[in-house]
Short mmCIF file of C-alpha atoms in Angstrom, two decimals:
data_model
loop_
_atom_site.label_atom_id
_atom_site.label_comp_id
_atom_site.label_asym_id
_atom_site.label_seq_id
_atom_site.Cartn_x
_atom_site.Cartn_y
_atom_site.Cartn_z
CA UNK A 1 34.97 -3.64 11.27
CA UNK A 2 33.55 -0.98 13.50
CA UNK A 3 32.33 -2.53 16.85
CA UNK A 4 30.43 -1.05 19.97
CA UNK A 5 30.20 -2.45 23.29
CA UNK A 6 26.43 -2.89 24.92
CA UNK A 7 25.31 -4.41 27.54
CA UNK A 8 21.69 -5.07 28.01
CA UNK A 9 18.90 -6.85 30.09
CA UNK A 10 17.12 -9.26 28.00
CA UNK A 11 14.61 -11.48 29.57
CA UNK A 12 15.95 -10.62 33.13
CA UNK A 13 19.75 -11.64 32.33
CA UNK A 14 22.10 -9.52 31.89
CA UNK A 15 23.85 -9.44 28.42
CA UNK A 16 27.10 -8.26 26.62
CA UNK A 17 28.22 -7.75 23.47
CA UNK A 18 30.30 -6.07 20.81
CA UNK A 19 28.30 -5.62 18.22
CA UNK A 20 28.55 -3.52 14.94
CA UNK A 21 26.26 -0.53 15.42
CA UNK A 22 23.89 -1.68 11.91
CA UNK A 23 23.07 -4.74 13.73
CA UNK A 24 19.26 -4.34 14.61
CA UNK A 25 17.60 -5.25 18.13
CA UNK A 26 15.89 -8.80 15.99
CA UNK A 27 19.00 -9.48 14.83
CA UNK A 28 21.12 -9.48 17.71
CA UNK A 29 18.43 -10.93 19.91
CA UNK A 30 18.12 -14.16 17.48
CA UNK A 31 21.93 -13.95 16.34
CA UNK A 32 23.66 -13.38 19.70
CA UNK A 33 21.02 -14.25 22.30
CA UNK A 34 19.11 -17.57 20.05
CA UNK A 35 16.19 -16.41 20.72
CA UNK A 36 14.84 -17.06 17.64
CA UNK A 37 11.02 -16.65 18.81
CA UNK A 38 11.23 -13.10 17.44
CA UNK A 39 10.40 -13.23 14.29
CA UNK A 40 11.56 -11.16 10.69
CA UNK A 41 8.73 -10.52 8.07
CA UNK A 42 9.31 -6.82 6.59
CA UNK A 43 12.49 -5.04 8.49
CA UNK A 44 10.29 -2.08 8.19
CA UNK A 45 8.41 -1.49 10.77
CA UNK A 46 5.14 -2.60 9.39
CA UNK A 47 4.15 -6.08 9.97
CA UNK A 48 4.59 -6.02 13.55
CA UNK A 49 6.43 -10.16 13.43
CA UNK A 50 9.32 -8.38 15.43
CA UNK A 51 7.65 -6.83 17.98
CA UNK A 52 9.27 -7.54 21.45
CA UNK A 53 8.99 -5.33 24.83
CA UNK A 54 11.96 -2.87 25.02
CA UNK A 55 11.35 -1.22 28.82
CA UNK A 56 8.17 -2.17 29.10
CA UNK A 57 6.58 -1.08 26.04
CA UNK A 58 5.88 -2.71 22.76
CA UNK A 59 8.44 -1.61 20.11
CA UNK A 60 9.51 -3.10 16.76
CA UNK A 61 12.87 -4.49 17.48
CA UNK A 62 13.94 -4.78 13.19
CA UNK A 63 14.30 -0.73 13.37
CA UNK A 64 15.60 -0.64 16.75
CA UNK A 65 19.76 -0.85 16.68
CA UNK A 66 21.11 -3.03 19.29
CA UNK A 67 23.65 -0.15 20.08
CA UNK A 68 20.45 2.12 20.86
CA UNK A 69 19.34 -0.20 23.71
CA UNK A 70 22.37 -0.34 25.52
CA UNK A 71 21.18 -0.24 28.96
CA UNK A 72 17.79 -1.21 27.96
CA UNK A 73 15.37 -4.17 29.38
CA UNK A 74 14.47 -5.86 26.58
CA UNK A 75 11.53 -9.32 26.92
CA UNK A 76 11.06 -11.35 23.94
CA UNK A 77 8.21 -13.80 23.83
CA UNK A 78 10.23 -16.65 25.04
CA UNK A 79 10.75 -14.31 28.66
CA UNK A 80 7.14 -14.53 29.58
CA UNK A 81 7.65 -17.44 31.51
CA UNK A 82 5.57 -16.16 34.83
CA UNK A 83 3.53 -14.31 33.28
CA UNK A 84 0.03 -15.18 33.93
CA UNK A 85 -1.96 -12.63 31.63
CA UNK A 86 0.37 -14.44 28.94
CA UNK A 87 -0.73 -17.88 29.87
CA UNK A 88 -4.21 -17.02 29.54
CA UNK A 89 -3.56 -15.18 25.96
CA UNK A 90 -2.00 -18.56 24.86
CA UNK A 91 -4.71 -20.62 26.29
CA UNK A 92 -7.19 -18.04 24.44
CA UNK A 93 -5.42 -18.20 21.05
CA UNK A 94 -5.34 -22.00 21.71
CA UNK A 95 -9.33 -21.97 22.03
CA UNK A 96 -10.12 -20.01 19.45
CA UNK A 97 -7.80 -21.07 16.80
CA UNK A 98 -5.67 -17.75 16.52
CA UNK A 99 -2.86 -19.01 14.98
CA UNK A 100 -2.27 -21.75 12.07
CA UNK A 101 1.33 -20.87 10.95
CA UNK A 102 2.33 -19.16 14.20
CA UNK A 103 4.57 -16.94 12.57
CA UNK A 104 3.12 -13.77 13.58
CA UNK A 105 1.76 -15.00 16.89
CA UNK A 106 4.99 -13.99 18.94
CA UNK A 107 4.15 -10.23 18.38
CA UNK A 108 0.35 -10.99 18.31
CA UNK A 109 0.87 -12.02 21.71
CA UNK A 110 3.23 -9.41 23.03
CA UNK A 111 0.74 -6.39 21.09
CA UNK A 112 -2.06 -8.49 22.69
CA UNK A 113 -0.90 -8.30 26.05
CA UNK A 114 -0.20 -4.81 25.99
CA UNK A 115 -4.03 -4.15 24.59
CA UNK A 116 -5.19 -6.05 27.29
CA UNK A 117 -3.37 -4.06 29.84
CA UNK A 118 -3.86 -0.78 28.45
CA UNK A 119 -7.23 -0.87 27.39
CA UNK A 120 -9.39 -3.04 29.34
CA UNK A 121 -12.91 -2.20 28.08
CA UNK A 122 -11.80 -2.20 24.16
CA UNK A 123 -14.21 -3.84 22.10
CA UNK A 124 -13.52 -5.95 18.76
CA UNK A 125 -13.47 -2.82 16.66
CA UNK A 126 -11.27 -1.46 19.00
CA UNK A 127 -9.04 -4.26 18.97
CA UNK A 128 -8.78 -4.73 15.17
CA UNK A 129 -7.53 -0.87 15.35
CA UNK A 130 -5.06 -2.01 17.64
CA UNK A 131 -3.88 -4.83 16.36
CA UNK A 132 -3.87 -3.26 12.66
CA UNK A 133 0.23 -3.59 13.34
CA UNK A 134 0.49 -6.93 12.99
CA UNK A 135 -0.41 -8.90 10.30
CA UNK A 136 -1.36 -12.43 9.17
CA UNK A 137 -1.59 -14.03 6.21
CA UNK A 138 -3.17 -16.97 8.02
CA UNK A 139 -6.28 -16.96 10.07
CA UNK A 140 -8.12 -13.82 8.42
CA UNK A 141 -8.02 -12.35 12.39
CA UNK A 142 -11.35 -13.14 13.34
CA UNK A 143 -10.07 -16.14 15.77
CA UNK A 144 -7.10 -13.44 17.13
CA UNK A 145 -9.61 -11.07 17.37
CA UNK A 146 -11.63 -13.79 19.58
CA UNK A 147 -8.78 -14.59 21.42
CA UNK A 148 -8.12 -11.31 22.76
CA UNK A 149 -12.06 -10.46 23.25
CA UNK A 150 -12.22 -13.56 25.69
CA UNK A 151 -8.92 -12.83 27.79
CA UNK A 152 -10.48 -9.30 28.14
CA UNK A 153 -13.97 -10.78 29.31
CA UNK A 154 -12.32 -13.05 31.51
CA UNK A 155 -10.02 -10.44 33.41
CA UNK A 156 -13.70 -8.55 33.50
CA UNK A 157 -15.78 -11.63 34.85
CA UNK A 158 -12.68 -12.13 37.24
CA UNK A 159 -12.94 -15.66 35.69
CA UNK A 160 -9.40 -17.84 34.00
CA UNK A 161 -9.78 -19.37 30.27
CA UNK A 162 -10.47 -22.93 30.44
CA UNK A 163 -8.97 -25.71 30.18
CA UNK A 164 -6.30 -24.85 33.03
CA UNK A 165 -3.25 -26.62 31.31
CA UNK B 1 17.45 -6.17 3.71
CA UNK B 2 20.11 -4.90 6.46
CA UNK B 3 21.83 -1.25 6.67
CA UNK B 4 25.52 -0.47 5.11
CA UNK B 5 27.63 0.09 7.79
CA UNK B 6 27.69 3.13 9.91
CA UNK B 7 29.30 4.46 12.87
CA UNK B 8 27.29 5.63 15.75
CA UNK B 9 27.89 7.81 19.11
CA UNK B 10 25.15 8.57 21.57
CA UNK B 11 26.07 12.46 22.76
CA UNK B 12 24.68 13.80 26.33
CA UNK B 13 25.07 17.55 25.33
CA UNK B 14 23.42 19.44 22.50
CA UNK B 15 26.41 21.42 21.56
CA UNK B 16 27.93 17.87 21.28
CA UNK B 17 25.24 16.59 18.89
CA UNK B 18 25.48 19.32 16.77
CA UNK B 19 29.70 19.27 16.47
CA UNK B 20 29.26 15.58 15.23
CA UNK B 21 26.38 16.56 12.88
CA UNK B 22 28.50 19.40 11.49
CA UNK B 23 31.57 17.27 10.92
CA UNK B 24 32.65 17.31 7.30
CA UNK B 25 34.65 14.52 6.84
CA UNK B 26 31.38 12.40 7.18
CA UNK B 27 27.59 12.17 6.41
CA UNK B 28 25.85 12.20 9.55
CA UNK B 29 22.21 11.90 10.59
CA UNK B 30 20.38 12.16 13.65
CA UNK B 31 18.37 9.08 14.99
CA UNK B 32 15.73 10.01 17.88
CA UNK B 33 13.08 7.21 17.42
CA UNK B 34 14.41 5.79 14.53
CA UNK B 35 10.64 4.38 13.24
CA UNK B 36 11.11 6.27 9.66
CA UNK B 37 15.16 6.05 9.64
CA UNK B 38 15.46 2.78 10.61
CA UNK B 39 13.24 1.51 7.76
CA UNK B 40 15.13 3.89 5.11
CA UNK B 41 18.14 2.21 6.40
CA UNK B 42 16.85 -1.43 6.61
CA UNK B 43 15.94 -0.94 2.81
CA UNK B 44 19.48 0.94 2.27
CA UNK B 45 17.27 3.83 0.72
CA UNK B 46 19.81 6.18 3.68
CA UNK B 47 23.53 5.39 3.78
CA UNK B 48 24.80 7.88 6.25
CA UNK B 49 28.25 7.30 7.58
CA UNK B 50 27.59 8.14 11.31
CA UNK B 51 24.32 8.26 13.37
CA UNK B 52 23.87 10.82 15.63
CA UNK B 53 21.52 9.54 18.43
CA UNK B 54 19.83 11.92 20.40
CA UNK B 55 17.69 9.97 23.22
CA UNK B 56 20.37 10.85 25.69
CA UNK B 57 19.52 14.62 25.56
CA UNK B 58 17.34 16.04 28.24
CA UNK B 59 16.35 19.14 26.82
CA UNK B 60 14.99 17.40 23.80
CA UNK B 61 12.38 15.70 26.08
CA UNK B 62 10.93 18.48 27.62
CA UNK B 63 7.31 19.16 27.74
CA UNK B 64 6.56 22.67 28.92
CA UNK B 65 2.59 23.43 29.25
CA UNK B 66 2.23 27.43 29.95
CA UNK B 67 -1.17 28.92 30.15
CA UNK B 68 -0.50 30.42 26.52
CA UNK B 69 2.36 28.33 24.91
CA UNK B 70 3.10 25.55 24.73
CA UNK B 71 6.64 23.48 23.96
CA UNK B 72 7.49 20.02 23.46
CA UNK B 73 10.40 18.98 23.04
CA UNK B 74 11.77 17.32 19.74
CA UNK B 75 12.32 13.53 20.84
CA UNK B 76 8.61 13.82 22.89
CA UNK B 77 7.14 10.45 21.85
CA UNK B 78 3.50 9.66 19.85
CA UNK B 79 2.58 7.27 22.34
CA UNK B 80 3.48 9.88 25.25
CA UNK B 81 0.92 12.78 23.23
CA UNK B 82 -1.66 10.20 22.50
CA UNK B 83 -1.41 9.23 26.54
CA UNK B 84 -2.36 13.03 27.35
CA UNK B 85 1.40 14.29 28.22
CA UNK B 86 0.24 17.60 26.81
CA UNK B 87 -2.51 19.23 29.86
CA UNK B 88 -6.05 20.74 28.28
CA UNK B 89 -7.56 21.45 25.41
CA UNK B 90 -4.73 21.39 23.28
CA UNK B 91 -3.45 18.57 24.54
CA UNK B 92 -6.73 16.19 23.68
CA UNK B 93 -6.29 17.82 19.95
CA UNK B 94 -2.83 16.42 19.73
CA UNK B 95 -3.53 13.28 21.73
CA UNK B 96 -6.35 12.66 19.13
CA UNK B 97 -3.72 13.21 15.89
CA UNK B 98 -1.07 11.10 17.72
CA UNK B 99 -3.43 8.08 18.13
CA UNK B 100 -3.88 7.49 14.22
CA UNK B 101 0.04 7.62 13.62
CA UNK B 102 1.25 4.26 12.21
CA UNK B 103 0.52 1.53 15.15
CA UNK B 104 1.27 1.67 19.07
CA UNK B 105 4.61 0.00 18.83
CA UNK B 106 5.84 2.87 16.17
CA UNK B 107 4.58 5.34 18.31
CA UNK B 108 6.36 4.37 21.76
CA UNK B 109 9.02 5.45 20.34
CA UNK B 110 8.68 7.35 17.43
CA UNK B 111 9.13 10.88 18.07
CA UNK B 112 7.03 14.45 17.42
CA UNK B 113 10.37 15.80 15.92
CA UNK B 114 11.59 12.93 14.07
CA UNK B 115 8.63 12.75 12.54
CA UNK B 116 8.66 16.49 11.42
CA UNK B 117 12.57 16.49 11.00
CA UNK B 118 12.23 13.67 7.96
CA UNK B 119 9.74 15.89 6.44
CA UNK B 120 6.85 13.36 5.16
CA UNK B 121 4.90 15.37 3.58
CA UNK B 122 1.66 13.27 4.59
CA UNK B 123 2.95 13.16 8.00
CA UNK B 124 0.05 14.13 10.32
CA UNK B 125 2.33 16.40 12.58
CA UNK B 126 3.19 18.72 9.70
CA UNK B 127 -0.49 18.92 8.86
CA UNK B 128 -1.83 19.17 12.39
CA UNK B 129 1.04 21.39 13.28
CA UNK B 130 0.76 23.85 10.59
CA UNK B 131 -3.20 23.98 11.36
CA UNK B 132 -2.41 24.84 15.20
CA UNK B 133 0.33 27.83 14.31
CA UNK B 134 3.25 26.06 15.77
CA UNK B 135 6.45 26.71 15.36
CA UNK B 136 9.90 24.47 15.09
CA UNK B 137 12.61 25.84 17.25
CA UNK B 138 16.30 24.77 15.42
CA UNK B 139 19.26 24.62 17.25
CA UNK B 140 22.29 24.79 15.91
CA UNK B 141 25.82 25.99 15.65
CA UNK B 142 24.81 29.64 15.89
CA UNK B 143 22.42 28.76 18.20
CA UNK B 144 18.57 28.76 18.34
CA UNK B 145 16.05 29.85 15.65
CA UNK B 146 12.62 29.86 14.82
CA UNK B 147 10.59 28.86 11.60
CA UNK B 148 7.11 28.30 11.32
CA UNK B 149 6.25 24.99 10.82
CA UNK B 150 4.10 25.80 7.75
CA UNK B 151 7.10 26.72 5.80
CA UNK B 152 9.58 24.18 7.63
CA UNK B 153 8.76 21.64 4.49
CA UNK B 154 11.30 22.60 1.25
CA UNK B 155 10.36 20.04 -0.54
CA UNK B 156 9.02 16.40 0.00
CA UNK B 157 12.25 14.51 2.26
CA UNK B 158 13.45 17.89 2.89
CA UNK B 159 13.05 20.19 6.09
CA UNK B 160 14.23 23.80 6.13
CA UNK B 161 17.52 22.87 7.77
CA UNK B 162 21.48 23.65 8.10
CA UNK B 163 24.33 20.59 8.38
CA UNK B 164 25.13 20.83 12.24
CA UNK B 165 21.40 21.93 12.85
CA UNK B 166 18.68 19.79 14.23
CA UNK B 167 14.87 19.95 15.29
CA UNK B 168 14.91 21.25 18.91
CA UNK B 169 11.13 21.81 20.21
CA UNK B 170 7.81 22.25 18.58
CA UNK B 171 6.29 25.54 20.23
CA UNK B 172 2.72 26.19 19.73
CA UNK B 173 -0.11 28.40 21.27
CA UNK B 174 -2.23 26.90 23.77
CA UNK B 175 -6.35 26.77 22.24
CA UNK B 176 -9.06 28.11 24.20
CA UNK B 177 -11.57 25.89 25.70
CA UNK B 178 -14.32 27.15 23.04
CA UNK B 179 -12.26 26.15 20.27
CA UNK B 180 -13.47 23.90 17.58
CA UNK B 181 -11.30 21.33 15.75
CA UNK B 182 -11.44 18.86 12.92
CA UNK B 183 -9.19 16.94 11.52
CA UNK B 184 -9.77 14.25 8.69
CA UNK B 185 -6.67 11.31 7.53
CA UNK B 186 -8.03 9.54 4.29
CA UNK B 187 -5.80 6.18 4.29
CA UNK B 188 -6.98 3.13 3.48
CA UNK B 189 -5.65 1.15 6.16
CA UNK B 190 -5.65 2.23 9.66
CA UNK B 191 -2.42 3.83 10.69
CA UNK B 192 -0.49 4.32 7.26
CA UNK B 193 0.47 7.52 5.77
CA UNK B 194 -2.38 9.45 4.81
CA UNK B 195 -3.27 9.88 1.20
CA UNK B 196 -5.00 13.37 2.31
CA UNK B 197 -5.55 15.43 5.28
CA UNK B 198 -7.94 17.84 5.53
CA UNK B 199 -7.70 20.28 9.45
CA UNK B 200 -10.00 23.31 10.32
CA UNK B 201 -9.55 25.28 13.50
CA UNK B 202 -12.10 27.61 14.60
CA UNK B 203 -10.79 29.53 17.70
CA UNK B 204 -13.56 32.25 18.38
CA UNK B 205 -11.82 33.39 21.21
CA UNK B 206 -8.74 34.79 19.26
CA UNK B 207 -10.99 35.16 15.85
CA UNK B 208 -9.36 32.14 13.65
CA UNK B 209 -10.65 30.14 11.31
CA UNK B 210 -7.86 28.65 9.53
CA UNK B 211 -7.80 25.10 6.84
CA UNK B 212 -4.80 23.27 6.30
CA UNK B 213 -5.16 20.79 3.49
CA UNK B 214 -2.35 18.56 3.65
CA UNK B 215 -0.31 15.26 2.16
CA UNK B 216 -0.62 17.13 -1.33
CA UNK B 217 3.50 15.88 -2.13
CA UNK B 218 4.99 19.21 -0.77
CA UNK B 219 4.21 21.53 1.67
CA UNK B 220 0.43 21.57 3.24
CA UNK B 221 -1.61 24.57 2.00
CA UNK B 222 -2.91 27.04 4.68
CA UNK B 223 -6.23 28.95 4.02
CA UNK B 224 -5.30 31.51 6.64
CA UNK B 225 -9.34 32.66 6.56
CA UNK B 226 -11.27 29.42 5.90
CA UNK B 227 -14.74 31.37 6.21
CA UNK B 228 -15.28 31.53 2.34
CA UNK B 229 -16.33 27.38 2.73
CA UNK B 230 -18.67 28.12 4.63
CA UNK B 231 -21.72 28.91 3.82
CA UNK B 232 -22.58 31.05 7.00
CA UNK B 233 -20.23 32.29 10.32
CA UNK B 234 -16.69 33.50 10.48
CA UNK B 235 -13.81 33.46 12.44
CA UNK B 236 -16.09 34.89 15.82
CA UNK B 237 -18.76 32.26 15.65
CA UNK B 238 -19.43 28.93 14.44
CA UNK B 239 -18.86 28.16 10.81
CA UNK B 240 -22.42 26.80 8.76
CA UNK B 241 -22.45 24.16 7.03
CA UNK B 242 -19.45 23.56 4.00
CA UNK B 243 -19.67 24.74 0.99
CA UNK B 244 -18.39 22.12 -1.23
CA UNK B 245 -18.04 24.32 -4.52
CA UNK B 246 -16.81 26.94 -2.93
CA UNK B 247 -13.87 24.73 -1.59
CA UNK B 248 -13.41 23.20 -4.56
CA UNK B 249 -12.44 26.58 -6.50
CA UNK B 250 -10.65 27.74 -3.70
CA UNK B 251 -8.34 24.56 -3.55
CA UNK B 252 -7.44 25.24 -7.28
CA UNK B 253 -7.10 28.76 -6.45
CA UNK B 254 -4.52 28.00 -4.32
CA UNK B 255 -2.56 26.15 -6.37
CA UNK B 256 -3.26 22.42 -5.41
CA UNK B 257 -3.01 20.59 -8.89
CA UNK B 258 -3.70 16.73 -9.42
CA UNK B 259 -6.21 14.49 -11.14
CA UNK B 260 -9.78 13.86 -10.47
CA UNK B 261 -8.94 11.29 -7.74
CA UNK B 262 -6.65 13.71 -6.11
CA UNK B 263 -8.70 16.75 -6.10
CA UNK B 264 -11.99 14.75 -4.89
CA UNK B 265 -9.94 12.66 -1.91
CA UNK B 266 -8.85 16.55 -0.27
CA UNK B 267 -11.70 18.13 -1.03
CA UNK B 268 -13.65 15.49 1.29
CA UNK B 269 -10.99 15.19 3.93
CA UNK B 270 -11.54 18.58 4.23
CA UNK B 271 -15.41 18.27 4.27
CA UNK B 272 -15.25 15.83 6.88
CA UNK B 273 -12.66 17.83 9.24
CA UNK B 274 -14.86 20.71 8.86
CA UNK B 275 -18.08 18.61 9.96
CA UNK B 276 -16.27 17.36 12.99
CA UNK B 277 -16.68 21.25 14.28
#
């Protein structure tokens, strides 16, 4: 079997590996690592269930090969422990019923967050565009949509999503 | 759902890229992003033998902004373009293309010259591209070479390109501040692959007016003088309003054949391009 060695940051630790080079980013990150908060619905690219932070940036991690992010920092959603703009997305989704299943709520959150940061003044159209990458079979989006709409007010207003947990 | 096996080396030379790609004893492929590879390999539609990957080379990331031309290089990213990478005019035509490809996560790392190199032919690059007069520099064992970008498309999957070659840059001519652009994706859903394009460019400055109509299943289709849909203006001034008739028999006049559905979903991505002027 043809192996690679990679070594790569994932949710600040350090981690090593041989791998074979087909294994994708979602795979190795729930096979190798556990971290089975990632989640697989298509392995195409298009539902957006896998999407994780790879350097910073939102990226689907079923098309990304583990042997490709050698050297990479790579957060999943269970490495946003002190993150506060997180905490207030899953208060948000809490409030406003955003999730039923949860199974797309991982990369809801992580595309969410990265909305939020990026584009401060978006408005629900806006944010329906931008979340068009992940889907859900669930909720019908409105309460996501709500979700994110309310974090953004908040971070506007200066105010925090209530109830403080 | 997961890829046959491959093999997979990361170069951090050109020349080194293309000795592995022109290897005989194996099917190689080059992987920049990997956002339309990785799903042909997910779904085992590719089964190459070795990927090539070529994030590790420099040159392929350049983004050179002259006052005339303009040169990005192959592994540039979507997200990067739609960000405003590329300085002026030009650059807020591209950034505005590069926003409707796929969704945010594709495009932070999905690359100008993947997406060309894997030859979509409803990719909005090879539309927008053709419309703007690039051209795609290829490197390869004999070194560099230059094809326009309107003829880089063979066929649908299949880009005008040697084993051992790859996509280098994307060169293009910088627009002039007075120049007018539209540029229309039918698609159903936001992001997809469009189901037509329709691009005008009206550069008085260096007397253009040039239609692309594009994601026909092959190549896009250039009207090199797009004045005869208009019912007033030219290539110097400001076109009047679109003709739709006049479009319509010039569509079939060049050749683009389809049913009702197809002919009527061009025809008004082309309309609507042409009233974003």
């Amino acid at each position: 079997m043809n192996v690679k060695d990679v070594q790569l940051t994932v949710n600040g630790k350090t981690v090593s590996a041989q791998v074979e080079p087909r294994r994708h980013l979602a795979d190795f990150l729930r096979e190798n690592c556990l971290l089975t908060g990632t989640h697989l619905g298509c392995e195409q690219g298009v539902c957006g269930a896998c999407t994780v932070l790879i350097d910073g940036k939102p990226a689907r991690s079923c098309i990304a090969y583990a042997v490709a992010c050698d050297g990479a920092q790579v957060q999943t959603i269970e490495g946003f422990e002190d993150d506060a703009l997180m905490h207030e997305l899953h208060k948000a989704f809490s409030a406003e019923h955003g999730l039923q299943c949860g199974y797309c709520t991982p990369g809801m959150l992580i595309t969410a967050r990265d909305i939020v940061l990026r584009l401060p003044d978006a408005n629900p159209d806006r944010i329906r565009v931008e979340l068009s990458g992940n889907l859900c079979r669930c909720t019908g989006y409105v309460g996501i949509v709500r979700a994110v709409s309310r974090v953004l007010a908040a971070r506007r207003d200066g105010t925090k999503i209530q109830p403080e947990y | 759902m997961k890829p046959a096996a491959f093999e997979y080396e990361r170069p951090e030379r050109l020349d080194d890229v293309c000795t592995l790609l022109a290897r005989e004893d194996v099917m190689a492929k080059p992987i920049a992003g990997g956002q339309s590879l990785g799903p042909m390999l997910n779904l085992r539609l590719a089964q190459p033998e070795l990927l090539v990957d070529l994030l590790r080379i420099p040159e392929l990331r350049r983004i050179e902004a002259g006052k005339d031309v303009i040169e990005l290089g192959a592994c540039v990213t979507h997200a990067d373009i739609e960000d405003g990478c590329v300085p002026g005019s030009t650059g807020s035509v591209l950034a505005g293309v590069a926003a409707r490809i796929a969704y945010r996560a594709v495009r932070n790392r999905g690359t100008i010259g993947g997406s060309l190199a894997h030859a979509d032919p409803a990719a909005d690059w090879l539309s927008c591209l053709s419309a703007l007069g690039a051209e795609a520099v290829i490197y390869g064992p004999s070194g560099q070479r230059v094809v326009p970008v309107e003829s880089y498309l063979v066929g649908a999957f299949e880009a005008a390109m040697e084993q051992g070659e790859i996509l280098e840059a994307v060169r293009l001519p910088a627009i002039s501040k007075d120049t007018r652009w539209g540029f229309y994706k039918v698609c159903r859903k936001t992001g997809e692959f469009a189901q037509a394009i329709g691009a005008v460019l009206c550069d008085p400055e260096r007397g253009v007016l040039r239609a692309v109509i594009g994601a026909t299943n092959s190549s896009p289709t250039i009207i090199e003088d797009a004045s005869p849909f208009f019912e007033s203006g030219g290539p110097k001034e400001k076109p009047g309003p679109f003709n739709r008739s006049a479009a319509r028999r010039m569509m079939v006049g060049s050749g683009l054949d389809g049913d009702d559905y197809f002919m009527q979903i061009h025809l008004i991505a082309l309309e609507r391009a042409a009233k974003m002027l």
